[in-house]
Amino acid sequence: MKILLIGEYSRLHNSLKEGLQALGHEVTIIGTGDNFKQFPVDYSISPKFITSNRFFVFLNKAFFKVFNSDLQLLEKGIRFYLFLPKQKNFDIVQLINSNAIETYPFFSKYLLKKVFKNNRKSFLLICGEDTPIIDFLLLKKMRYSILSPLFEDEKLRESYYFSLKYTQKNYRDLFEFVKQNIQKIIVSDLDYKIPLPEYELIPNPINTDKIKAESLVISNKIIIFLGINEGSYLKKGASYFEKTLKIIEQKYPDQVEIIISKNLPYREYIQLYDKAHIILDQVFGYDQGYNALEAMAKGKVVFTGAEKEFEEYYNLTEKVCINALANVDYLVNELSFLIENPEEIIAIGKRSSAFVEKEHHYIKIAQKYLEAWTNS
């Protein structure tokens, strides 16, 4: 089959592509590559003109101040439009988000109308924030969520613009338009399955042929890594990890090495975290996102979402990662236990890579997507 994947946020679509290609299918990805992360895409719609020199950057800032709108969104839409001739006659189209083109909603609808018309079947993958997810989280029915910091401090509303925009009429209309023109919605983990139980969950695909599990060796210091994306700083709960690390650094000055990065391209980020034994990912998740799973595939010990819902879903009796919570004392205690019991780091690392191999192998997951697409 010919398959078109629109959008790329976490390398999810790249791993899915690799799995589908291994099964003999032809796959194309179009997207921005998620800005500074620079994930590979076949056709890039990343804005280049608006960011090409200081004058255009200044012009865009002025435009934003006057009209509260970003010209980069327009450029993404135009670049997508120019690629429309290459987006025809696919058997399957999958959007990674209702706003996968990342342009103005009215422009997205215009462009997607052509995509839906020129291809056979279309699907929506919910693997991040989208209208029904934010709607559900705003009901405060979950024990905690990425919106918890906002609920505690309304002054953070501006920092949550990216999340809350999905409740605006234009983005809500875009989601409804997409929903009416697709065969099926798929969710990627329990953070989206819990709010949307009616949709099928297909776990994130991880290419364990490329990401090899390595047995952790602790010969000197235990290395702890925190990779910060400033755009998701609040939603990941990075401040809790930062406070925790300050305490750990003072408590175990001779036993730990701490590495903190900010807004690195994917390749540079991976080079840093490859050195680590322990990865600090997020505190507001119930399940693991893509970043955590890649680290687990390598046999790292990851502090991430691993709630009871996750353990029950996968019938787990032993830890494959550490359930991180928005509680500094708790995080300090969990890290302290691992530092004082390094053999547990080795044991969890082995279980984490085995878990990813079993539940997230990219070819097995690609097969599940094929079944979901062909049966819809």
PDB file of C-alpha atoms in Angstrom, residues 24-202:
ATOM      1  CA  GLY A  24       6.718  -3.969   2.228  1.00  0.00           C
ATOM      2  CA  HIS A  25       4.700  -0.748   2.076  1.00  0.00           C
ATOM      3  CA  GLU A  26       5.559   2.615   0.507  1.00  0.00           C
ATOM      4  CA  VAL A  27       5.472   5.426   3.095  1.00  0.00           C
ATOM      5  CA  THR A  28       5.852   9.205   2.857  1.00  0.00           C
ATOM      6  CA  ILE A  29       6.003  11.712   5.730  1.00  0.00           C
ATOM      7  CA  ILE A  30       5.204  15.406   5.339  1.00  0.00           C
ATOM      8  CA  GLY A  31       5.592  17.823   8.238  1.00  0.00           C
ATOM      9  CA  THR A  32       7.773  20.384   9.986  1.00  0.00           C
ATOM     10  CA  GLY A  33       9.927  17.839  11.824  1.00  0.00           C
ATOM     11  CA  ASP A  34       8.709  19.497  15.053  1.00  0.00           C
ATOM     12  CA  ASN A  35      10.757  22.678  14.749  1.00  0.00           C
ATOM     13  CA  PHE A  36      14.037  22.618  16.730  1.00  0.00           C
ATOM     14  CA  LYS A  37      13.851  18.820  17.197  1.00  0.00           C
ATOM     15  CA  GLN A  38      14.444  18.356  13.450  1.00  0.00           C
ATOM     16  CA  PHE A  39      12.910  14.894  13.035  1.00  0.00           C
ATOM     17  CA  PRO A  40      13.331  13.529   9.487  1.00  0.00           C
ATOM     18  CA  VAL A  41      10.514  14.087   6.983  1.00  0.00           C
ATOM     19  CA  ASP A  42      10.274  13.387   3.249  1.00  0.00           C
ATOM     20  CA  TYR A  43       8.635  16.733   2.473  1.00  0.00           C
ATOM     21  CA  SER A  44       9.424  19.572   4.861  1.00  0.00           C
ATOM     22  CA  ILE A  45       6.919  22.352   5.496  1.00  0.00           C
ATOM     23  CA  SER A  46       9.115  23.910   8.182  1.00  0.00           C
ATOM     24  CA  PRO A  47       9.133  27.724   7.823  1.00  0.00           C
ATOM     25  CA  LYS A  48      12.364  28.995   6.296  1.00  0.00           C
ATOM     26  CA  PHE A  49      11.500  32.318   4.640  1.00  0.00           C
ATOM     27  CA  ILE A  50      10.076  34.009   7.764  1.00  0.00           C
ATOM     28  CA  THR A  51      13.064  32.929   9.842  1.00  0.00           C
ATOM     29  CA  SER A  52      15.706  33.576   7.149  1.00  0.00           C
ATOM     30  CA  ASN A  53      16.968  36.955   8.345  1.00  0.00           C
ATOM     31  CA  ARG A  54      16.550  39.554  11.081  1.00  0.00           C
ATOM     32  CA  PHE A  55      14.230  41.773   9.029  1.00  0.00           C
ATOM     33  CA  PHE A  56      11.636  39.045   8.498  1.00  0.00           C
ATOM     34  CA  VAL A  57      11.940  37.940  12.134  1.00  0.00           C
ATOM     35  CA  PHE A  58      11.321  41.563  13.213  1.00  0.00           C
ATOM     36  CA  LEU A  59       8.431  41.864  10.740  1.00  0.00           C
ATOM     37  CA  ASN A  60       6.835  38.705  12.113  1.00  0.00           C
ATOM     38  CA  LYS A  61       7.157  39.959  15.697  1.00  0.00           C
ATOM     39  CA  ALA A  62       5.514  43.254  14.726  1.00  0.00           C
ATOM     40  CA  PHE A  63       2.752  41.396  12.882  1.00  0.00           C
ATOM     41  CA  PHE A  64       2.169  39.243  15.941  1.00  0.00           C
ATOM     42  CA  LYS A  65       1.906  42.265  18.237  1.00  0.00           C
ATOM     43  CA  VAL A  66      -0.646  43.975  15.995  1.00  0.00           C
ATOM     44  CA  PHE A  67      -2.694  40.990  14.822  1.00  0.00           C
ATOM     45  CA  ASN A  68      -1.820  38.349  17.469  1.00  0.00           C
ATOM     46  CA  SER A  69      -0.945  35.998  14.636  1.00  0.00           C
ATOM     47  CA  ASP A  70       2.275  34.294  13.521  1.00  0.00           C
ATOM     48  CA  LEU A  71       3.287  34.487   9.862  1.00  0.00           C
ATOM     49  CA  GLN A  72       5.162  31.187  10.262  1.00  0.00           C
ATOM     50  CA  LEU A  73       1.740  29.508  10.317  1.00  0.00           C
ATOM     51  CA  LEU A  74       1.006  31.005   6.916  1.00  0.00           C
ATOM     52  CA  GLU A  75       4.333  29.834   5.506  1.00  0.00           C
ATOM     53  CA  LYS A  76       3.721  26.261   6.719  1.00  0.00           C
ATOM     54  CA  GLY A  77       0.347  26.257   4.974  1.00  0.00           C
ATOM     55  CA  ILE A  78       1.799  27.612   1.751  1.00  0.00           C
ATOM     56  CA  ARG A  79       4.581  25.032   1.750  1.00  0.00           C
ATOM     57  CA  PHE A  80       2.010  22.265   2.328  1.00  0.00           C
ATOM     58  CA  TYR A  81      -0.076  23.655  -0.558  1.00  0.00           C
ATOM     59  CA  LEU A  82       2.936  23.486  -2.882  1.00  0.00           C
ATOM     60  CA  PHE A  83       3.339  19.799  -2.033  1.00  0.00           C
ATOM     61  CA  LEU A  84      -0.322  18.950  -2.758  1.00  0.00           C
ATOM     62  CA  PRO A  85       0.486  17.440  -6.196  1.00  0.00           C
ATOM     63  CA  LYS A  86       2.667  14.880  -4.374  1.00  0.00           C
ATOM     64  CA  GLN A  87      -0.147  14.014  -1.937  1.00  0.00           C
ATOM     65  CA  LYS A  88      -2.456  12.119  -4.279  1.00  0.00           C
ATOM     66  CA  ASN A  89      -3.522   8.510  -4.804  1.00  0.00           C
ATOM     67  CA  PHE A  90      -2.491   7.160  -1.412  1.00  0.00           C
ATOM     68  CA  ASP A  91      -4.365   4.186   0.033  1.00  0.00           C
ATOM     69  CA  ILE A  92      -4.013   5.514   3.575  1.00  0.00           C
ATOM     70  CA  VAL A  93      -3.552   9.019   5.005  1.00  0.00           C
ATOM     71  CA  GLN A  94      -2.929   9.493   8.738  1.00  0.00           C
ATOM     72  CA  LEU A  95      -2.854  12.844  10.530  1.00  0.00           C
ATOM     73  CA  ILE A  96      -0.815  13.020  13.730  1.00  0.00           C
ATOM     74  CA  ASN A  97      -3.158  15.708  15.065  1.00  0.00           C
ATOM     75  CA  SER A  98      -6.219  17.582  13.787  1.00  0.00           C
ATOM     76  CA  ASN A  99      -3.795  20.523  13.453  1.00  0.00           C
ATOM     77  CA  ALA A 100      -1.097  18.390  11.788  1.00  0.00           C
ATOM     78  CA  ILE A 101      -0.335  21.022   9.125  1.00  0.00           C
ATOM     79  CA  GLU A 102       0.228  23.625  11.883  1.00  0.00           C
ATOM     80  CA  THR A 103      -1.244  26.481   9.876  1.00  0.00           C
ATOM     81  CA  TYR A 104      -4.343  28.645  10.427  1.00  0.00           C
ATOM     82  CA  PRO A 105      -7.382  26.419  11.032  1.00  0.00           C
ATOM     83  CA  PHE A 106      -9.318  27.821   8.067  1.00  0.00           C
ATOM     84  CA  PHE A 107      -6.305  27.166   5.822  1.00  0.00           C
ATOM     85  CA  SER A 108      -5.907  23.651   7.272  1.00  0.00           C
ATOM     86  CA  LYS A 109      -9.532  22.861   6.373  1.00  0.00           C
ATOM     87  CA  TYR A 110      -8.980  24.088   2.816  1.00  0.00           C
ATOM     88  CA  LEU A 111      -5.823  21.988   2.432  1.00  0.00           C
ATOM     89  CA  LEU A 112      -7.197  18.874   4.134  1.00  0.00           C
ATOM     90  CA  LYS A 113     -10.331  18.989   1.996  1.00  0.00           C
ATOM     91  CA  LYS A 114      -8.077  18.439  -1.008  1.00  0.00           C
ATOM     92  CA  VAL A 115      -6.074  15.713   0.764  1.00  0.00           C
ATOM     93  CA  PHE A 116      -9.221  13.824   1.789  1.00  0.00           C
ATOM     94  CA  LYS A 117     -10.645  14.128  -1.732  1.00  0.00           C
ATOM     95  CA  ASN A 118      -7.487  12.910  -3.501  1.00  0.00           C
ATOM     96  CA  ASN A 119      -6.830   9.816  -1.372  1.00  0.00           C
ATOM     97  CA  ARG A 120      -8.691   6.656  -0.428  1.00  0.00           C
ATOM     98  CA  LYS A 121      -8.932   6.418   3.400  1.00  0.00           C
ATOM     99  CA  SER A 122      -7.984   8.890   6.116  1.00  0.00           C
ATOM    100  CA  PHE A 123      -7.356   8.489   9.852  1.00  0.00           C
ATOM    101  CA  LEU A 124      -6.561  10.665  12.855  1.00  0.00           C
ATOM    102  CA  LEU A 125      -3.996   9.696  15.477  1.00  0.00           C
ATOM    103  CA  ILE A 126      -4.333  11.350  18.885  1.00  0.00           C
ATOM    104  CA  CYS A 127      -0.918  11.197  20.522  1.00  0.00           C
ATOM    105  CA  GLY A 128      -0.873  14.615  22.152  1.00  0.00           C
ATOM    106  CA  GLU A 129      -3.065  17.593  22.863  1.00  0.00           C
ATOM    107  CA  ASP A 130      -6.173  17.952  20.728  1.00  0.00           C
ATOM    108  CA  THR A 131      -9.679  19.330  21.212  1.00  0.00           C
ATOM    109  CA  PRO A 132     -11.350  16.333  22.946  1.00  0.00           C
ATOM    110  CA  ILE A 133      -8.308  15.797  25.185  1.00  0.00           C
ATOM    111  CA  ILE A 134      -8.220  19.380  26.452  1.00  0.00           C
ATOM    112  CA  ASP A 135     -12.015  19.402  26.827  1.00  0.00           C
ATOM    113  CA  PHE A 136     -11.795  16.329  29.067  1.00  0.00           C
ATOM    114  CA  LEU A 137      -8.854  17.575  31.125  1.00  0.00           C
ATOM    115  CA  LEU A 138     -10.672  20.846  31.817  1.00  0.00           C
ATOM    116  CA  LEU A 139     -13.391  18.829  33.554  1.00  0.00           C
ATOM    117  CA  LYS A 140     -10.792  17.956  36.258  1.00  0.00           C
ATOM    118  CA  LYS A 141     -11.938  14.316  36.375  1.00  0.00           C
ATOM    119  CA  MET A 142      -8.389  12.903  36.391  1.00  0.00           C
ATOM    120  CA  ARG A 143      -6.273  12.784  39.549  1.00  0.00           C
ATOM    121  CA  TYR A 144      -3.824  15.115  37.843  1.00  0.00           C
ATOM    122  CA  SER A 145      -2.945  16.104  34.293  1.00  0.00           C
ATOM    123  CA  ILE A 146      -0.747  18.387  32.223  1.00  0.00           C
ATOM    124  CA  LEU A 147      -3.203  21.166  33.155  1.00  0.00           C
ATOM    125  CA  SER A 148      -2.637  20.730  36.917  1.00  0.00           C
ATOM    126  CA  PRO A 149      -0.205  23.688  37.147  1.00  0.00           C
ATOM    127  CA  LEU A 150      -2.831  25.894  35.478  1.00  0.00           C
ATOM    128  CA  PHE A 151      -5.547  24.755  37.888  1.00  0.00           C
ATOM    129  CA  GLU A 152      -3.258  25.714  40.771  1.00  0.00           C
ATOM    130  CA  ASP A 153      -2.294  29.094  39.325  1.00  0.00           C
ATOM    131  CA  GLU A 154      -4.543  30.904  36.837  1.00  0.00           C
ATOM    132  CA  LYS A 155      -1.699  33.335  36.140  1.00  0.00           C
ATOM    133  CA  LEU A 156      -0.180  30.590  33.999  1.00  0.00           C
ATOM    134  CA  ARG A 157      -3.022  30.802  31.469  1.00  0.00           C
ATOM    135  CA  GLU A 158      -0.869  32.627  28.932  1.00  0.00           C
ATOM    136  CA  SER A 159       1.780  29.885  29.202  1.00  0.00           C
ATOM    137  CA  TYR A 160      -0.933  27.379  28.319  1.00  0.00           C
ATOM    138  CA  TYR A 161      -1.950  29.118  25.111  1.00  0.00           C
ATOM    139  CA  PHE A 162      -0.857  26.164  22.965  1.00  0.00           C
ATOM    140  CA  SER A 163      -3.067  23.772  24.950  1.00  0.00           C
ATOM    141  CA  LEU A 164      -6.090  26.031  25.357  1.00  0.00           C
ATOM    142  CA  LYS A 165      -6.203  27.095  21.702  1.00  0.00           C
ATOM    143  CA  TYR A 166      -7.862  23.731  20.978  1.00  0.00           C
ATOM    144  CA  THR A 167     -10.958  24.973  22.822  1.00  0.00           C
ATOM    145  CA  GLN A 168     -11.284  28.017  20.551  1.00  0.00           C
ATOM    146  CA  LYS A 169     -14.058  27.869  17.980  1.00  0.00           C
ATOM    147  CA  ASN A 170     -11.731  27.791  14.949  1.00  0.00           C
ATOM    148  CA  TYR A 171      -9.688  24.841  16.284  1.00  0.00           C
ATOM    149  CA  ARG A 172     -12.834  23.093  17.521  1.00  0.00           C
ATOM    150  CA  ASP A 173     -14.342  23.460  14.042  1.00  0.00           C
ATOM    151  CA  LEU A 174     -11.135  22.080  12.509  1.00  0.00           C
ATOM    152  CA  PHE A 175     -11.283  19.008  14.750  1.00  0.00           C
ATOM    153  CA  GLU A 176     -14.959  18.397  13.874  1.00  0.00           C
ATOM    154  CA  PHE A 177     -14.164  18.798  10.174  1.00  0.00           C
ATOM    155  CA  VAL A 178     -11.370  16.219  10.432  1.00  0.00           C
ATOM    156  CA  LYS A 179     -13.548  13.859  12.465  1.00  0.00           C
ATOM    157  CA  GLN A 180     -16.296  13.972   9.829  1.00  0.00           C
ATOM    158  CA  ASN A 181     -13.877  13.139   7.021  1.00  0.00           C
ATOM    159  CA  ILE A 182     -11.931  10.227   8.471  1.00  0.00           C
ATOM    160  CA  GLN A 183     -12.668   6.548   8.918  1.00  0.00           C
ATOM    161  CA  LYS A 184     -11.354   6.206  12.461  1.00  0.00           C
ATOM    162  CA  ILE A 185      -9.572   7.832  15.419  1.00  0.00           C
ATOM    163  CA  ILE A 186      -6.658   5.975  17.050  1.00  0.00           C
ATOM    164  CA  VAL A 187      -4.964   6.871  20.353  1.00  0.00           C
ATOM    165  CA  SER A 188      -1.328   6.134  21.204  1.00  0.00           C
ATOM    166  CA  ASP A 189      -1.323   5.565  24.979  1.00  0.00           C
ATOM    167  CA  LEU A 190      -3.378   5.596  28.163  1.00  0.00           C
ATOM    168  CA  ASP A 191      -3.068   9.361  28.610  1.00  0.00           C
ATOM    169  CA  TYR A 192      -5.455   9.588  25.651  1.00  0.00           C
ATOM    170  CA  LYS A 193      -7.316   6.290  26.052  1.00  0.00           C
ATOM    171  CA  ILE A 194      -8.532   7.244  29.554  1.00  0.00           C
ATOM    172  CA  PRO A 195     -10.190  10.481  28.300  1.00  0.00           C
ATOM    173  CA  LEU A 196     -11.374   8.774  25.083  1.00  0.00           C
ATOM    174  CA  PRO A 197     -12.250   5.159  25.973  1.00  0.00           C
ATOM    175  CA  GLU A 198     -14.306   4.690  22.812  1.00  0.00           C
ATOM    176  CA  TYR A 199     -11.230   4.764  20.556  1.00  0.00           C
ATOM    177  CA  GLU A 200      -8.707   2.018  19.810  1.00  0.00           C
ATOM    178  CA  LEU A 201      -5.326   2.216  21.520  1.00  0.00           C
ATOM    179  CA  ILE A 202      -2.302   1.227  19.432  1.00  0.00           C
TER     180      ILE A 202
END
